[in-house]
CSV table of C-alpha atoms in Angstrom, one decimal:
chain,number,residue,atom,x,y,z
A,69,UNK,CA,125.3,74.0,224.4
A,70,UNK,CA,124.5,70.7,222.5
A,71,UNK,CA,124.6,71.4,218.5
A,72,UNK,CA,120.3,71.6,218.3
A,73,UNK,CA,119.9,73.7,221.3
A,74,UNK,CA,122.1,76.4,219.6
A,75,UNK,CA,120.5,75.7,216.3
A,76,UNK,CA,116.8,76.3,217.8
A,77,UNK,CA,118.2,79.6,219.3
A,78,UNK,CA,119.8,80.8,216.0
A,79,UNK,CA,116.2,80.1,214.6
A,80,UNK,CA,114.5,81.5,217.2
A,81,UNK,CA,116.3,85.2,216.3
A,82,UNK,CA,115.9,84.5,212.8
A,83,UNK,CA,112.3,84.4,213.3
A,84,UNK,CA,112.0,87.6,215.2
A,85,UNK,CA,113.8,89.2,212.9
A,86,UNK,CA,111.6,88.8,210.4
A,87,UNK,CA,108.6,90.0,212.1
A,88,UNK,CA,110.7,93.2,212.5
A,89,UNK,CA,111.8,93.5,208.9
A,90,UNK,CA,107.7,92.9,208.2
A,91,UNK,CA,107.3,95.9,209.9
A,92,UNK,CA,109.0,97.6,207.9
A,93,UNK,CA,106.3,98.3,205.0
A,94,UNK,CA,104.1,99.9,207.5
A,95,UNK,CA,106.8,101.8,208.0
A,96,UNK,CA,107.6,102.8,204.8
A,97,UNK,CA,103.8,103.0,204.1
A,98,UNK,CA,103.5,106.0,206.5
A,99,UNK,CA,106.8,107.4,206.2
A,100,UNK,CA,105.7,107.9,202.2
A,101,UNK,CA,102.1,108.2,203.3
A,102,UNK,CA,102.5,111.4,205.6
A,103,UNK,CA,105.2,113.3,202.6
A,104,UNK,CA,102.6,113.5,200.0
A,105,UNK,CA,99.4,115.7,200.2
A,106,UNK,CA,95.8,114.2,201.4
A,107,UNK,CA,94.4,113.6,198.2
A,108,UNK,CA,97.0,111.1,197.1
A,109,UNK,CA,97.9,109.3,200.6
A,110,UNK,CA,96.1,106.2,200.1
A,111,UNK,CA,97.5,105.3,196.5
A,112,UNK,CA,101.3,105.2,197.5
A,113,UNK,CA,100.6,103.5,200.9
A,114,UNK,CA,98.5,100.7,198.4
A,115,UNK,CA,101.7,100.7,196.0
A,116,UNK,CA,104.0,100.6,199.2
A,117,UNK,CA,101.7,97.5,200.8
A,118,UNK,CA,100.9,95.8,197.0
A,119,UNK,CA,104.3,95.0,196.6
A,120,UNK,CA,104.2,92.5,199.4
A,121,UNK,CA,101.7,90.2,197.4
A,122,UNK,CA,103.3,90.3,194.4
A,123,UNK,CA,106.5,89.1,195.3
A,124,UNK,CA,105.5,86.6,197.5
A,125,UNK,CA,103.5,84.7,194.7
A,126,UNK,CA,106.3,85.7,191.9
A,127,UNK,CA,108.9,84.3,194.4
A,128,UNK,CA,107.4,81.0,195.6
A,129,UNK,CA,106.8,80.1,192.2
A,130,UNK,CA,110.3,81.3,190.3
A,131,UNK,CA,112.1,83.7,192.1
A,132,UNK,CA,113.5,81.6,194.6
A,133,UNK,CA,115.8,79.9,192.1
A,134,UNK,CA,116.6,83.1,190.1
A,135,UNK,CA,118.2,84.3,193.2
A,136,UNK,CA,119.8,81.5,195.4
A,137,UNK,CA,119.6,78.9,192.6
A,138,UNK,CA,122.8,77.4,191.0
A,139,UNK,CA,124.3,80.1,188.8
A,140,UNK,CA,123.1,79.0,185.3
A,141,UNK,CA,126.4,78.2,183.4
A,142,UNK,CA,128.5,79.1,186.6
A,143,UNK,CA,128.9,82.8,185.1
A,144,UNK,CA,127.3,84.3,187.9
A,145,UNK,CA,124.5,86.2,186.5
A,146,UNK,CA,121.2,84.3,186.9
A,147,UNK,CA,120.6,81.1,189.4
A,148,UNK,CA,118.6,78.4,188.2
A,149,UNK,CA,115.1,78.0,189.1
A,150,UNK,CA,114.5,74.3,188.1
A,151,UNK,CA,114.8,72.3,191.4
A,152,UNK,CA,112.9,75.4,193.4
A,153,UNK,CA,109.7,76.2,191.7
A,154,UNK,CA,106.4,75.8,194.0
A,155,UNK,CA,109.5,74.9,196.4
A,156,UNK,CA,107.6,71.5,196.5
A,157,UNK,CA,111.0,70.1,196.6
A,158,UNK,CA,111.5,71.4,199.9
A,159,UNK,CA,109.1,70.6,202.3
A,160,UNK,CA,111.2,67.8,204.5
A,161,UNK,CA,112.4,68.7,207.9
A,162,UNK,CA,116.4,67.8,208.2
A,163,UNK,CA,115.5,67.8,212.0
A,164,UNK,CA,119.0,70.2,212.6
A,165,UNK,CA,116.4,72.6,214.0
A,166,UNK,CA,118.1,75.2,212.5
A,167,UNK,CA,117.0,78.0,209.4
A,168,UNK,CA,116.2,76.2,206.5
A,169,UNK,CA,115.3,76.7,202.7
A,170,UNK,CA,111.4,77.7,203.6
A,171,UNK,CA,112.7,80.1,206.4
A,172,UNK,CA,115.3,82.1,204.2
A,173,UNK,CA,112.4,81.8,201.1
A,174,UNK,CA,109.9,84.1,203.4
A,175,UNK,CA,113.3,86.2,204.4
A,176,UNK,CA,114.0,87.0,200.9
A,177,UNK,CA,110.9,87.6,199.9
A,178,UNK,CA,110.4,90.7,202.3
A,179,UNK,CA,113.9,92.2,201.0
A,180,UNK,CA,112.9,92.0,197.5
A,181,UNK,CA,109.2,93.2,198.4
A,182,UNK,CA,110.8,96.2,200.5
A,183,UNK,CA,113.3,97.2,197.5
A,184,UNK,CA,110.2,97.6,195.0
A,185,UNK,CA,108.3,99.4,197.2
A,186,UNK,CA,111.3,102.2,197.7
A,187,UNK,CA,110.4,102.5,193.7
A,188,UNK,CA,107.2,103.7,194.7
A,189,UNK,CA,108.8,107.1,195.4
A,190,UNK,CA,109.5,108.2,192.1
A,191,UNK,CA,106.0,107.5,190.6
A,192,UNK,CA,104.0,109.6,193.6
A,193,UNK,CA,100.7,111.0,192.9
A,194,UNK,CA,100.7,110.5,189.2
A,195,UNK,CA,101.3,107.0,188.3
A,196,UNK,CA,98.4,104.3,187.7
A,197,UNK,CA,98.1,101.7,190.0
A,198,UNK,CA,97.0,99.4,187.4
A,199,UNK,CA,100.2,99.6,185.9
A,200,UNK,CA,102.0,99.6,188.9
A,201,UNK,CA,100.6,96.1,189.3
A,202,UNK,CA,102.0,95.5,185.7
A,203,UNK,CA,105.7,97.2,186.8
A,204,UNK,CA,106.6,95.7,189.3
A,205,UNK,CA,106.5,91.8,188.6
A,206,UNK,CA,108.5,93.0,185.6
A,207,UNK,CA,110.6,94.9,187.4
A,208,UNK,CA,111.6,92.3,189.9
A,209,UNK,CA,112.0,89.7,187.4
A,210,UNK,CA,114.4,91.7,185.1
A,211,UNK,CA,116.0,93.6,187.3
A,212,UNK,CA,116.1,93.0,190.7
A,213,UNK,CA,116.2,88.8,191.0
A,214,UNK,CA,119.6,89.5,188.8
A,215,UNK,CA,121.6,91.9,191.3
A,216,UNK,CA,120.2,90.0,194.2
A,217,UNK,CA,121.6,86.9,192.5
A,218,UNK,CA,124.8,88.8,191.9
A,219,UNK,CA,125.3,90.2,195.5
A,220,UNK,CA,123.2,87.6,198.0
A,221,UNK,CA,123.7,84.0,196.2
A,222,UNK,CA,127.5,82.9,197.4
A,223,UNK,CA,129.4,80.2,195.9
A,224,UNK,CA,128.9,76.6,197.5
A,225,UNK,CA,131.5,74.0,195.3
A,226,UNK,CA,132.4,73.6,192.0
A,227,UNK,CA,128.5,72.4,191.1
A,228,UNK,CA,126.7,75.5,192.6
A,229,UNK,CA,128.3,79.1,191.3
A,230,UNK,CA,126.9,81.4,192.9
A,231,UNK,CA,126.4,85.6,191.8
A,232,UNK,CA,129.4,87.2,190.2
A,233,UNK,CA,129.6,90.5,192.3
A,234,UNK,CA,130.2,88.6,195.4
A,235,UNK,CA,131.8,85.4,194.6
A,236,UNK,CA,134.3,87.1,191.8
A,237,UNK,CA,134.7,90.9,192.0
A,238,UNK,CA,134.2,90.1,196.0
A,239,UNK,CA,133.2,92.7,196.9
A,240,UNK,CA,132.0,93.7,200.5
A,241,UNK,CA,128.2,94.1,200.9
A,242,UNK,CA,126.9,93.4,204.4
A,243,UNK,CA,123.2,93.4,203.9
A,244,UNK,CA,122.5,94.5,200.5
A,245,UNK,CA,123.7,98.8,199.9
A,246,UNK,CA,124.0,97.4,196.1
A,247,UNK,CA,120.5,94.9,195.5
A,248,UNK,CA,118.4,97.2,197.6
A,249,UNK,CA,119.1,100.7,198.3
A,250,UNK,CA,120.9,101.9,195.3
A,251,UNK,CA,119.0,99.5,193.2
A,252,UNK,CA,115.9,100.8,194.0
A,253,UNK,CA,117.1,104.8,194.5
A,254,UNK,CA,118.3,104.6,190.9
A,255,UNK,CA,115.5,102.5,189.5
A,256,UNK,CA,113.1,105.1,191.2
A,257,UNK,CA,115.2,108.0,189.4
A,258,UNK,CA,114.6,106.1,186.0
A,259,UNK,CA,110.7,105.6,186.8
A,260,UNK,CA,111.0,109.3,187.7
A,261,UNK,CA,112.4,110.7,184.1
A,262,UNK,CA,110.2,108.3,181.9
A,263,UNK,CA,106.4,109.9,183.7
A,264,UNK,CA,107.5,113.3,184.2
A,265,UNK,CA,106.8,116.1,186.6
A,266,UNK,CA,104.0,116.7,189.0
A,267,UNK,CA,101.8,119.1,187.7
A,268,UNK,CA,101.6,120.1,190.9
A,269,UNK,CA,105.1,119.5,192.1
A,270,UNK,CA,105.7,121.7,195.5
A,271,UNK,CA,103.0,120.1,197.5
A,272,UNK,CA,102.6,120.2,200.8
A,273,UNK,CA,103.7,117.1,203.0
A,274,UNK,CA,100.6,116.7,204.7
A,275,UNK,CA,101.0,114.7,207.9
A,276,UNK,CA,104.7,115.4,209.4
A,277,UNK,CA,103.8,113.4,212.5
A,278,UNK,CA,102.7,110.2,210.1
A,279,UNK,CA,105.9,110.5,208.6
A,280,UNK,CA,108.0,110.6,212.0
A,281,UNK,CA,106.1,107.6,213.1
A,282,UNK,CA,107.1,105.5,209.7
A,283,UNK,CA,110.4,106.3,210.2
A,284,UNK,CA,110.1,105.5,214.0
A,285,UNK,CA,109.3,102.1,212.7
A,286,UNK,CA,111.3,101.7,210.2
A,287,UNK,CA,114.2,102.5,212.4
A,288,UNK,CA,112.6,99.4,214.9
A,289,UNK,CA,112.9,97.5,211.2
A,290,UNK,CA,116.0,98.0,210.4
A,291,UNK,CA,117.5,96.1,213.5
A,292,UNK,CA,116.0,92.6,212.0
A,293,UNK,CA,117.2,94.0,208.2
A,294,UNK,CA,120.8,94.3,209.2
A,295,UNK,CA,120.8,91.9,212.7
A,296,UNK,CA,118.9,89.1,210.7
A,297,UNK,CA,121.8,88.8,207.7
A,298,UNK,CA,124.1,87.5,210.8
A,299,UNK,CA,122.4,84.3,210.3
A,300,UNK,CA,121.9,83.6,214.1
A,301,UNK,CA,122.1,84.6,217.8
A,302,UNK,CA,125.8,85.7,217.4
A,303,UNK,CA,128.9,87.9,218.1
A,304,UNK,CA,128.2,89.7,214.4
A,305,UNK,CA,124.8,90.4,215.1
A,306,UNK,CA,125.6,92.3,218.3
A,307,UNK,CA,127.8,93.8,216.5
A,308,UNK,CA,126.3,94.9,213.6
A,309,UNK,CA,122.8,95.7,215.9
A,310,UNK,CA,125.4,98.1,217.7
A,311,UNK,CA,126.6,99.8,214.7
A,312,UNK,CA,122.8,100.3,213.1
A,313,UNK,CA,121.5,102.2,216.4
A,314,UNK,CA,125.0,104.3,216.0
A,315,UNK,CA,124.9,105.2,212.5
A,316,UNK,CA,120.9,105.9,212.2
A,317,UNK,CA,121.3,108.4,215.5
A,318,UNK,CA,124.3,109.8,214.2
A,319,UNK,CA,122.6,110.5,211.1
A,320,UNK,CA,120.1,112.6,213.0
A,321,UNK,CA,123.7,114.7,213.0
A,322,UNK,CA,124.2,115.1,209.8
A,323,UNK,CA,121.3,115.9,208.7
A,324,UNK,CA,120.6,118.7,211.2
A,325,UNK,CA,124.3,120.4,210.5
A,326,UNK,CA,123.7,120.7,206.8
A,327,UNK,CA,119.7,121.9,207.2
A,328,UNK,CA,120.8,124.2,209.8
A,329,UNK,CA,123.9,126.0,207.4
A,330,UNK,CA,121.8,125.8,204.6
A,331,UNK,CA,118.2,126.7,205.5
A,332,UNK,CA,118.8,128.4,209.2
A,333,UNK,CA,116.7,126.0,210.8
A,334,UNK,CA,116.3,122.3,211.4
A,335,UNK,CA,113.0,120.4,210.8
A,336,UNK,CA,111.8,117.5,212.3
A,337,UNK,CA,111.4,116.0,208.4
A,338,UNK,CA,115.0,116.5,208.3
A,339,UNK,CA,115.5,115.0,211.6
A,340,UNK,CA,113.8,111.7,210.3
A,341,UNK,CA,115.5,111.9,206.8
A,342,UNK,CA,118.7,111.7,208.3
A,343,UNK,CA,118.0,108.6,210.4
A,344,UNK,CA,116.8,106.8,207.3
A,345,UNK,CA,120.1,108.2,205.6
A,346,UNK,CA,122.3,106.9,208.1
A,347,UNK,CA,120.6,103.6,208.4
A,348,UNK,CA,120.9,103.1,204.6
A,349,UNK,CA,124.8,104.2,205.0
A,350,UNK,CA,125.5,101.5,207.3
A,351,UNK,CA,123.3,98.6,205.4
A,352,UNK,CA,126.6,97.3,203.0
A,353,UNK,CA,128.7,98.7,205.6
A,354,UNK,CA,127.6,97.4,209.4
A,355,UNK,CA,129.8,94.6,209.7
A,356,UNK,CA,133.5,96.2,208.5
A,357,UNK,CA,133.1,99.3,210.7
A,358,UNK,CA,134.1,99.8,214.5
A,359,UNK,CA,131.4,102.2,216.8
A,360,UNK,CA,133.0,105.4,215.8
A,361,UNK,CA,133.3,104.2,212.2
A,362,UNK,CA,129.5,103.8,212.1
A,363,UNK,CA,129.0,106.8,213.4
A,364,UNK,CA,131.2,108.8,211.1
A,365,UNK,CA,129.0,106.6,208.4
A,366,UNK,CA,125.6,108.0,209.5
A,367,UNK,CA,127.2,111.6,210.1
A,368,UNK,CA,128.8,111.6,206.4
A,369,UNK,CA,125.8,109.4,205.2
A,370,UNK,CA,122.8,112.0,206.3
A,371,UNK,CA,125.2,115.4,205.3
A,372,UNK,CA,125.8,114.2,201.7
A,373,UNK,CA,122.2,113.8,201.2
A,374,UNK,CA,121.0,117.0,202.9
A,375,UNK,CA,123.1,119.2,201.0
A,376,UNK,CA,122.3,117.1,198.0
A,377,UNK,CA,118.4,117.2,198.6
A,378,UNK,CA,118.9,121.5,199.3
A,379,UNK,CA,119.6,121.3,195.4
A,380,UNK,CA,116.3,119.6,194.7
A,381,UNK,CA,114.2,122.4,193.4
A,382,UNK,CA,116.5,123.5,190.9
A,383,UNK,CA,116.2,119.8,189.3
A,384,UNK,CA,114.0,118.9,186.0
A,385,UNK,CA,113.6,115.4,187.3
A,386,UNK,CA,111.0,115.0,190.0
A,387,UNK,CA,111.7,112.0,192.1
A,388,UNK,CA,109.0,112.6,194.0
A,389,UNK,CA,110.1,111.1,197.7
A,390,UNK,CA,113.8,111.0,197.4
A,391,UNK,CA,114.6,107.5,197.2
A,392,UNK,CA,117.2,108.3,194.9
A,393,UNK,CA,119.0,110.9,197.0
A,394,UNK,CA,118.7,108.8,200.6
A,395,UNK,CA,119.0,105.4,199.4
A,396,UNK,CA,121.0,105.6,195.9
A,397,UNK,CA,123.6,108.2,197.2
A,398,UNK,CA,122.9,107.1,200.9
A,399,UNK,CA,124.1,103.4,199.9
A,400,UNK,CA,127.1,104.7,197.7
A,401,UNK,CA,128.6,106.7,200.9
A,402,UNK,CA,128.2,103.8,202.9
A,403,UNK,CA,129.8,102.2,200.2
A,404,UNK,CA,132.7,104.9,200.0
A,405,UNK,CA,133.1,104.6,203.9
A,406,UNK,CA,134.0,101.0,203.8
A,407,UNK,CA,136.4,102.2,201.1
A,408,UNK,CA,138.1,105.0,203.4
A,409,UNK,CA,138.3,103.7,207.2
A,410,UNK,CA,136.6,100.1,207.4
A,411,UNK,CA,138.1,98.4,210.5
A,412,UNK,CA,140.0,95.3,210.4
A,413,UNK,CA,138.9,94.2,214.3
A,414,UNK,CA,135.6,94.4,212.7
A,415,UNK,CA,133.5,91.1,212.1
A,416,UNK,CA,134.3,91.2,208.1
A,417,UNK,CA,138.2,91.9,208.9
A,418,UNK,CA,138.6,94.9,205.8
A,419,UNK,CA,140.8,97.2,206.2
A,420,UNK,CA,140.1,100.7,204.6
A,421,UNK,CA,142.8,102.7,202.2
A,422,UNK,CA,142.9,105.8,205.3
A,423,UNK,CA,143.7,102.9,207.4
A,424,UNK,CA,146.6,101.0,205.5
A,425,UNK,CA,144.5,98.3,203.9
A,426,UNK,CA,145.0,96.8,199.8
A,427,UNK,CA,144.4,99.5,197.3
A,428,UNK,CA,142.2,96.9,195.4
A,429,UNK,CA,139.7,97.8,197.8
A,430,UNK,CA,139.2,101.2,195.4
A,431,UNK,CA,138.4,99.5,191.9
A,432,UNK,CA,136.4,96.8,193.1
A,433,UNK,CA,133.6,98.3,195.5
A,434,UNK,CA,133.6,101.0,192.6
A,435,UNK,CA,133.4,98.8,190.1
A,436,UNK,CA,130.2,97.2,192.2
A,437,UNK,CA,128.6,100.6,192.8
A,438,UNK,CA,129.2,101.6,188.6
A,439,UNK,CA,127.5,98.3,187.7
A,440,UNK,CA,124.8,98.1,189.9
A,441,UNK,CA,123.8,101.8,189.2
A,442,UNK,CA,123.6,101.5,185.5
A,443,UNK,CA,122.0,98.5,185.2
A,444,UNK,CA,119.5,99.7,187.7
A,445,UNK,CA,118.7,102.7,185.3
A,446,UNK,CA,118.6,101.5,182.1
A,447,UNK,CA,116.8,98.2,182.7
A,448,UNK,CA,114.2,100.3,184.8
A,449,UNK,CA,114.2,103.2,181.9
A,450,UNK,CA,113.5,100.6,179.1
A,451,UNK,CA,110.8,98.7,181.3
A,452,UNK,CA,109.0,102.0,181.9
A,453,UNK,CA,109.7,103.3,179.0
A,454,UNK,CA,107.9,100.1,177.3
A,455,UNK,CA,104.8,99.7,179.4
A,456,UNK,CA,104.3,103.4,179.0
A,457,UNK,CA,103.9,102.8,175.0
A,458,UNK,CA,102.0,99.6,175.7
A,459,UNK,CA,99.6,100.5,178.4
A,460,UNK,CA,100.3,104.3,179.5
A,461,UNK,CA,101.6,104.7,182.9
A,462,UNK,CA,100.1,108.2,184.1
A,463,UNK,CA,97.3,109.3,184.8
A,464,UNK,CA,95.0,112.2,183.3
A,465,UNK,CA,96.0,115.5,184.0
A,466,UNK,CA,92.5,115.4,186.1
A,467,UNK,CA,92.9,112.8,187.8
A,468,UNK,CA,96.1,113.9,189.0
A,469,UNK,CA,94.6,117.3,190.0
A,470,UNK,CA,91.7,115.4,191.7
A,471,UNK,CA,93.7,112.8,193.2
A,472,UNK,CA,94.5,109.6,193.3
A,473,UNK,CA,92.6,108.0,196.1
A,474,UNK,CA,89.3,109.6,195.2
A,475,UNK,CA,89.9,108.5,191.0
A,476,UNK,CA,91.3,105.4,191.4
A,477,UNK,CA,90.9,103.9,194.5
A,478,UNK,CA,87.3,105.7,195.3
A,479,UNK,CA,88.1,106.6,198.8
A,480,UNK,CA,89.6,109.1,200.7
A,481,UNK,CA,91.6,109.0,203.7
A,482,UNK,CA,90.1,111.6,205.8
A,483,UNK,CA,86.5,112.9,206.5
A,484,UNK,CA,86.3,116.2,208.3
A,485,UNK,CA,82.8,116.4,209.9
A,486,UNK,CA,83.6,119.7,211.7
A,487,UNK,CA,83.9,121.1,208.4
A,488,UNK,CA,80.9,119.4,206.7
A,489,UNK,CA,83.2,117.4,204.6
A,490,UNK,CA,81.8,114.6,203.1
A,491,UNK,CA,78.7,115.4,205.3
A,492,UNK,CA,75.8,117.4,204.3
A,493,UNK,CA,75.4,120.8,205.4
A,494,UNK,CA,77.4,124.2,204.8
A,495,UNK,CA,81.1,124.8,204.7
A,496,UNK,CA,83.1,122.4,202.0
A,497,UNK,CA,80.2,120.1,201.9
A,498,UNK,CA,79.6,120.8,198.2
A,499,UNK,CA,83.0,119.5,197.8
A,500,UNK,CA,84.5,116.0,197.8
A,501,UNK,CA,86.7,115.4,201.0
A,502,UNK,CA,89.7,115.3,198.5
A,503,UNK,CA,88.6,118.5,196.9
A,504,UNK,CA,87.6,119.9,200.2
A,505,UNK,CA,91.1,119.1,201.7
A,506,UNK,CA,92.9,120.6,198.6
A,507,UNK,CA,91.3,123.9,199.0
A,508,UNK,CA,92.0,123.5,203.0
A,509,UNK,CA,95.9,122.7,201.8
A,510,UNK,CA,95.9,125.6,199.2
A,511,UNK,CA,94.7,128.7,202.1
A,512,UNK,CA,97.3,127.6,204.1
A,513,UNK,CA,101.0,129.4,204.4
A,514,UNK,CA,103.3,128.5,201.2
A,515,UNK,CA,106.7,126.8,202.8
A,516,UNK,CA,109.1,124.3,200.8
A,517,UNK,CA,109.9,122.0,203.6
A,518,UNK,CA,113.3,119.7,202.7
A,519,UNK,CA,112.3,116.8,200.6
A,520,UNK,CA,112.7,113.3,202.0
A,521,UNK,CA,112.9,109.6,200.7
């Protein structure tokens, strides 16, 4: 195939990728949307979908260079944004027809819009979204164009360093288990401790089939997250595509086995849970493992966190979706797997410790995982913990006891004519429709379904 042809098909998966990685925050926007009660359903899916405008205007004007930029100093902790701001400097075709600086600015801007919207989950139903709109810029400038920088940017020559994690500790981290999924699972645990519990803190999920379809599509999603960091139409993104359906089905698995020990039954939240577990499991680790490695991945992924999330009402700390539990701990197994039993006739050629490989394997992917976590937590801790003195980040108890959508976004996402709500007439008519479904949500059977992401 002449040099352009392949080039132009390289792109051409690149750019279908993306679309399915865009889909991903509809996805996430229902998966979070259907786990909280009716009264608050509109505010997370607007913090899940806000995220995507402000990264794309924070990236196209700095982050860009903060994360693929020219390590400042060579040290390997921040890139330099000089030559990339506006990208004005990078609007000429090379005519290689192949992925090029604007292409990979869009790309990156959906994986750091994706990893602040996971955050959402620990400031559920009691968080302003005015300072949500404050957090997050913050957030990704101090925290997350760092690790990306760290994990993503890789060293060109002698001129152009790129992040430390990668280029010096080298440490193996397919498609981001470090920047995104324990980034954001810890930073949502930090958001988490600095508001506070949920008045109201058992609530009902209150549309299981809303959730399903979120993670249905964030399943779809996942293919161009993991397939599209192949960098083309290639052998490794076969492979890796492979490993994601394996790992994501298996963790169906896992899930189910520890639900069914511990609780006697399986639910279909669980059932979706454990997908997202496995697929997080297998995001640092898709390209080191053979088929049955990524399924053991997704299996192990899925169990830790279902008996860890069985656990979850005996905490203080109300992270309200579970980010923390299916991402943060989901991306350290995945993590530990590559550790134990990666495959060296995989694409990245690592051999685990169960499997004969180097030892130095252990300290370094640790030593990644013990980094990324704590600077996660306390940079997110002393952000929220800032704004919060500066500009309050929770709501009224009222307002939370109201809800969210009605308060602060004046809307609400359902209207029940049958029952007179928001209509006029008898039945809950004297009631606003968030009130209304409150009181529906409070006659109904008490359960504790498991808790997801």
């Amino acid at each position: 195939m002449e040099p352009i042809l392949a080039a132009n098909a390289d792109l051409a998966w690149m750019l279908a990728a993306f679309v399915f990685v865009l889909l991903m925050f509809p996805g996430l926007a229902f998966f979070y949307g259907g786990m909280v009660g009716s009264k608050n359903v509109l505010n997370i899916m607007s913090m899940v979908i806000s995220t995507l405008g402000i990264t794309a205007v924070l990236y196209v004007v700095i982050g860009y260079g903060l994360v693929s930029g020219p390590s400042v100093g060579g040290w390997g902790l921040i890139g330099n944004p000089t030559d990339f701001i506006g990208l004005t400097n990078w609007l000429t075709d090379d005519a290689s027809g192949a992925t090029q600086t604007l292409y990979f600015a869009a790309w990156f801007i959906l994986f750091a819009a994706i990893t602040i919207a996971i955050v959402a989950s620990g400031a559920a139903g009691r968080m302003k979204f005015s300072s949500w709109l404050v957090f997050a810029p913050i957030w990704l400038l101090v925290v997350y164009f760092p690790l990306a920088h760290w994990v993503f940017a890789a060293d060109v020559d002698d001129d152009y360093k790129g992040g430390f994690l990668l280029n010096k500790l080298q440490i193996v981290d397919y498609a981001g288990g470090t920047a995104v999924h324990m980034n954001s699972g810890v930073a949502a645990l930090a958001l988490a401790v600095v508001l506070g519990a949920r008045k109201r803190r058992v609530e009902r999920p209150h549309n299981v089939p809303m959730t399903m379809l979120g993670g249905g599509i964030l399943f779809f999603g996942w293919f161009g997250f993991n397939g599209s960091c192949a960098l083309g139409a290639n052998f490794l993104a076969q492979a890796v595509i492979l490993n994601t359906l394996l790992a994501g089905s298996a963790g169906m698995i896992g899930f189910a086995i520890i639900e069914k020990w511990r609780e006697g039954h399986v639910t279909s939240l669980g059932i979706i849970t454990g997908v997202v577990a496995g697929l997080v499991g297998i995001t640092p680790a898709a390209s080191s493992m053979a088929p049955l490695g990524a399924l053991l991945v997704g299996i192990f992924a899925a169990a830790v966190v279902a008996f860890l999330l069985s656990f979850k009402s005996k905490l203080k700390v109300d992270e309200t979706l579970d980010a923390f539990a299916v991402h943060g701990i989901g991306g350290i197994v995945g993590t530990l797997c590559i550790i134990l039993f990666a495959s060296e006739v995989a694409p990245a050629g690592v051999q685990g410790v169960l499997f004969g490989g180097d030892p130095d394997i252990i300290w370094r992917e640790l030593a990644g995982i013990a980094i990324t976590c704590t600077y996660s937590f306390v940079m997110t801790w002393l952000i929220a913990k800032g704004l919060d003195k500066l500009i309050g980040l929770r709501v009224d108890e009222e307002t939370e006891m109201v809800g969210l959508d009605t308060v602060l976004h004046a809307e609400t996402a359902y209207e029940i004519p049958s029952a007179s709500v928001g209509h006029p007439g008898g039945g809950l008519a004297s009631l606003s429709p968030a009130a209304a479904a409150e009181s529906v949500e409070r006659s109904m059977p008490a359960s504790t379904p498991p808790a997801q992401v």
